[in-house]
Amino acid sequence: MFPGVNSIWHANLVDCLNLTKRRTISPNAFEATCPLTKSGSQTTVIAKLARFEWEIPRIEQETQAYKMLEQTGLAPQFLGHIHEHGRVVGFVLEKLEGRHGGIEDLSVCKALLQRFHGLGLLHGDGNRYNFIIQQGSAKLIDFERSRYCPGEEEAMNAEMNSLRDQLVEDTGRGAGIIFKEIDADGN
């Protein structure tokens, strides 16, 4: 049997065949619709799943992080685990409306990161695309590299001190898939 995620803590299990892909975000994340209630009504979600065996540990790590962040308001709501014939291979999240962080959001992103560090967590990938700004507040996403490390002040200070540079970085690092319009001449 192929490996799957072991940290199964949420009551909702979503069959991967019930996900209807709407838009690609990154190689293993996409916007989708799926039924989350017994009524079968479709909900728009963000789905993230392991496509290969070597991606399972990343999904496992992120699943554990969402469990720690449940009820904190620091991240999108975790809506359930994605399974393939009973083997958990991913998860679905609340779809957040907003924009990615920028230097104009430094104070709100700093406050969010301080709260995150206050839980003993290090994000590990604080690029601007992992801060979603909504009406003056922010939420964090993408916890594949996060870790629980209470007391590691040096690492947390380094992450906080890099925040300004992360918010002005404009190479697209961390943005997922960026689609570019190409005209008939290839430009």
Coordinates of C-alpha atoms in Angstrom, one line a residue:
M1 CA 0.0 0.0 0.0
F2 CA 1.2 3.5 -0.8
P3 CA 1.9 5.8 2.1
G4 CA -0.5 8.5 3.2
V5 CA -0.9 11.2 5.8
N6 CA -1.1 9.9 9.3
S7 CA -2.2 13.1 11.1
I8 CA -5.9 12.6 10.5
W9 CA -7.6 14.9 12.9
H10 CA -10.5 16.6 11.1
A11 CA -13.9 15.0 10.8
N12 CA -14.4 15.8 7.1
L13 CA -13.0 13.5 4.5
V14 CA -13.3 14.6 0.9
D15 CA -12.9 12.0 -1.9
C16 CA -10.4 13.3 -4.4
L17 CA -12.9 12.3 -7.2
N18 CA -15.4 14.8 -5.8
L19 CA -13.0 17.8 -6.4
T20 CA -13.8 19.8 -9.5
K21 CA -10.7 21.8 -10.4
R22 CA -11.3 25.4 -11.3
R23 CA -7.8 27.1 -11.3
T24 CA -4.2 25.9 -10.8
I25 CA -2.3 27.8 -8.1
S26 CA 0.9 25.7 -7.9
P27 CA 1.9 22.2 -9.0
N28 CA 0.1 20.6 -6.0
A29 CA -2.5 23.3 -5.1
F30 CA -5.6 24.4 -6.9
E31 CA -8.9 26.1 -6.5
A32 CA -11.8 23.6 -6.6
T33 CA -15.4 23.0 -5.7
C34 CA -16.5 20.1 -3.7
P35 CA -19.5 19.0 -1.5
L36 CA -18.7 19.6 2.2
T37 CA -22.2 19.1 3.6
K38 CA -24.7 16.3 3.5
S39 CA -26.9 18.4 1.2
G40 CA -24.2 18.1 -1.5
S41 CA -24.0 21.9 -2.1
Q42 CA -20.7 22.8 -3.7
T43 CA -18.2 24.9 -1.8
T44 CA -15.2 26.7 -3.3
V45 CA -12.0 25.6 -1.6
I46 CA -8.3 25.5 -2.0
A47 CA -7.1 21.9 -2.4
K48 CA -3.5 20.8 -1.7
L49 CA -2.4 17.3 -2.3
A50 CA 0.6 15.0 -2.7
R51 CA 1.0 13.9 -6.2
F52 CA 4.0 11.7 -5.5
E53 CA 5.1 9.6 -2.5
W54 CA 7.9 12.1 -1.6
E55 CA 5.4 14.9 -1.2
I56 CA 3.5 13.1 1.6
P57 CA 5.9 14.3 4.4
R58 CA 5.2 18.0 3.3
I59 CA 1.5 17.4 3.4
E60 CA 1.9 15.7 6.8
Q61 CA 3.8 18.7 8.1
E62 CA 1.3 21.2 6.8
T63 CA -1.6 19.1 8.2
Q64 CA -0.1 19.1 11.6
A65 CA 0.5 22.9 11.4
Y66 CA -3.2 23.5 10.6
K67 CA -4.2 21.4 13.6
M68 CA -2.0 23.7 15.8
L69 CA -3.5 26.8 14.2
E70 CA -7.1 25.7 14.4
Q71 CA -9.2 28.4 16.2
T72 CA -6.4 31.0 16.1
G73 CA -7.5 33.1 13.2
L74 CA -4.0 33.1 11.9
A75 CA -4.6 30.9 8.8
P76 CA -7.4 29.8 6.5
Q77 CA -9.9 27.4 8.1
F78 CA -9.0 23.8 7.6
L79 CA -12.1 22.1 6.0
G80 CA -11.1 18.5 5.8
H81 CA -8.7 15.8 4.5
I82 CA -8.6 14.7 0.9
H83 CA -8.5 10.9 0.4
E84 CA -7.9 8.5 -2.4
H85 CA -9.7 5.2 -1.7
G86 CA -9.3 5.9 2.0
R87 CA -5.6 6.9 1.9
V88 CA -5.3 10.6 3.0
V89 CA -3.2 12.5 0.5
G90 CA -4.1 16.2 1.1
F91 CA -6.5 18.7 2.5
V92 CA -9.0 21.4 1.6
L93 CA -8.9 24.9 3.0
E94 CA -11.2 27.9 3.1
K95 CA -10.7 30.0 0.0
L96 CA -9.5 33.5 1.2
E97 CA -10.4 36.6 -0.8
G98 CA -7.6 39.1 -0.6
R99 CA -4.2 40.0 -2.0
H100 CA -0.6 39.1 -1.3
G101 CA 1.4 41.1 1.2
G102 CA 3.5 44.1 0.2
I103 CA 5.7 46.6 2.0
E104 CA 2.6 48.7 2.7
D105 CA 1.4 45.8 4.9
L106 CA 4.6 45.6 7.0
S107 CA 2.9 46.4 10.3
V108 CA 0.0 44.0 9.9
C109 CA 2.3 41.2 8.7
K110 CA 4.7 41.8 11.5
A111 CA 1.9 41.6 14.1
L112 CA 0.7 38.3 12.5
L113 CA 4.2 36.8 12.5
Q114 CA 4.6 37.8 16.1
R115 CA 1.4 36.0 17.0
F116 CA 2.6 33.0 15.0
H117 CA 5.9 33.0 16.8
G118 CA 4.1 33.4 20.1
L119 CA 2.7 29.9 19.5
G120 CA 6.2 28.5 19.3
L121 CA 6.0 28.2 15.5
L122 CA 8.6 29.2 12.9
H123 CA 7.1 29.6 9.4
G124 CA 10.2 28.8 7.4
D125 CA 9.0 30.4 4.2
G126 CA 7.9 34.0 4.9
N127 CA 7.7 35.2 1.4
R128 CA 5.2 37.9 0.5
Y129 CA 2.9 35.4 -1.3
N130 CA 2.3 33.5 2.0
F131 CA 0.6 36.6 3.6
I132 CA -3.0 37.1 2.4
I133 CA -4.2 40.6 3.2
Q134 CA -7.9 41.1 3.8
Q135 CA -9.4 44.5 4.7
G136 CA -6.5 45.6 6.9
S137 CA -5.8 42.2 8.5
A138 CA -3.6 39.3 7.4
K139 CA -3.5 35.5 7.4
L140 CA -0.6 33.1 6.7
I141 CA -0.6 30.2 4.3
D142 CA 1.8 27.4 3.2
F143 CA 3.2 25.7 6.2
E144 CA 5.2 22.9 4.5
R145 CA 8.4 24.3 6.1
S146 CA 7.0 25.4 9.4
R147 CA 8.1 23.8 12.6
Y148 CA 7.3 23.9 16.3
C149 CA 10.4 25.2 18.0
P150 CA 9.5 27.1 21.2
G151 CA 12.5 29.0 22.6
E152 CA 14.4 29.2 19.3
E153 CA 14.5 33.0 19.6
E154 CA 17.4 33.4 17.2
A155 CA 15.5 31.6 14.3
M156 CA 12.3 33.6 15.0
N157 CA 14.2 36.9 15.2
A158 CA 15.9 36.1 11.9
E159 CA 12.5 35.3 10.3
M160 CA 11.1 38.6 11.7
N161 CA 14.1 40.6 10.6
S162 CA 13.8 39.3 7.0
L163 CA 10.1 40.3 6.8
R164 CA 10.8 43.7 5.2
D165 CA 13.0 42.2 2.5
Q166 CA 10.4 39.5 1.9
L167 CA 7.6 42.0 1.4
V168 CA 9.5 44.0 -1.2
E169 CA 10.9 41.0 -3.1
D170 CA 9.5 41.1 -6.6
T171 CA 11.1 38.1 -8.5
G172 CA 8.0 36.0 -8.1
R173 CA 9.7 33.6 -5.7
G174 CA 7.0 31.7 -3.8
A175 CA 4.2 32.9 -6.1
G176 CA 3.3 29.5 -7.4
I177 CA 2.3 29.4 -11.1
I178 CA 2.2 32.8 -12.8
F179 CA 0.3 32.9 -16.0
K180 CA 1.4 35.4 -18.6
E181 CA -0.6 36.5 -21.7
I182 CA 1.3 35.9 -24.9
D183 CA 0.2 37.6 -28.1
A184 CA 0.2 36.1 -31.6
D185 CA 3.8 37.3 -32.1
G186 CA 5.0 35.4 -29.0
N187 CA 5.4 38.5 -26.9

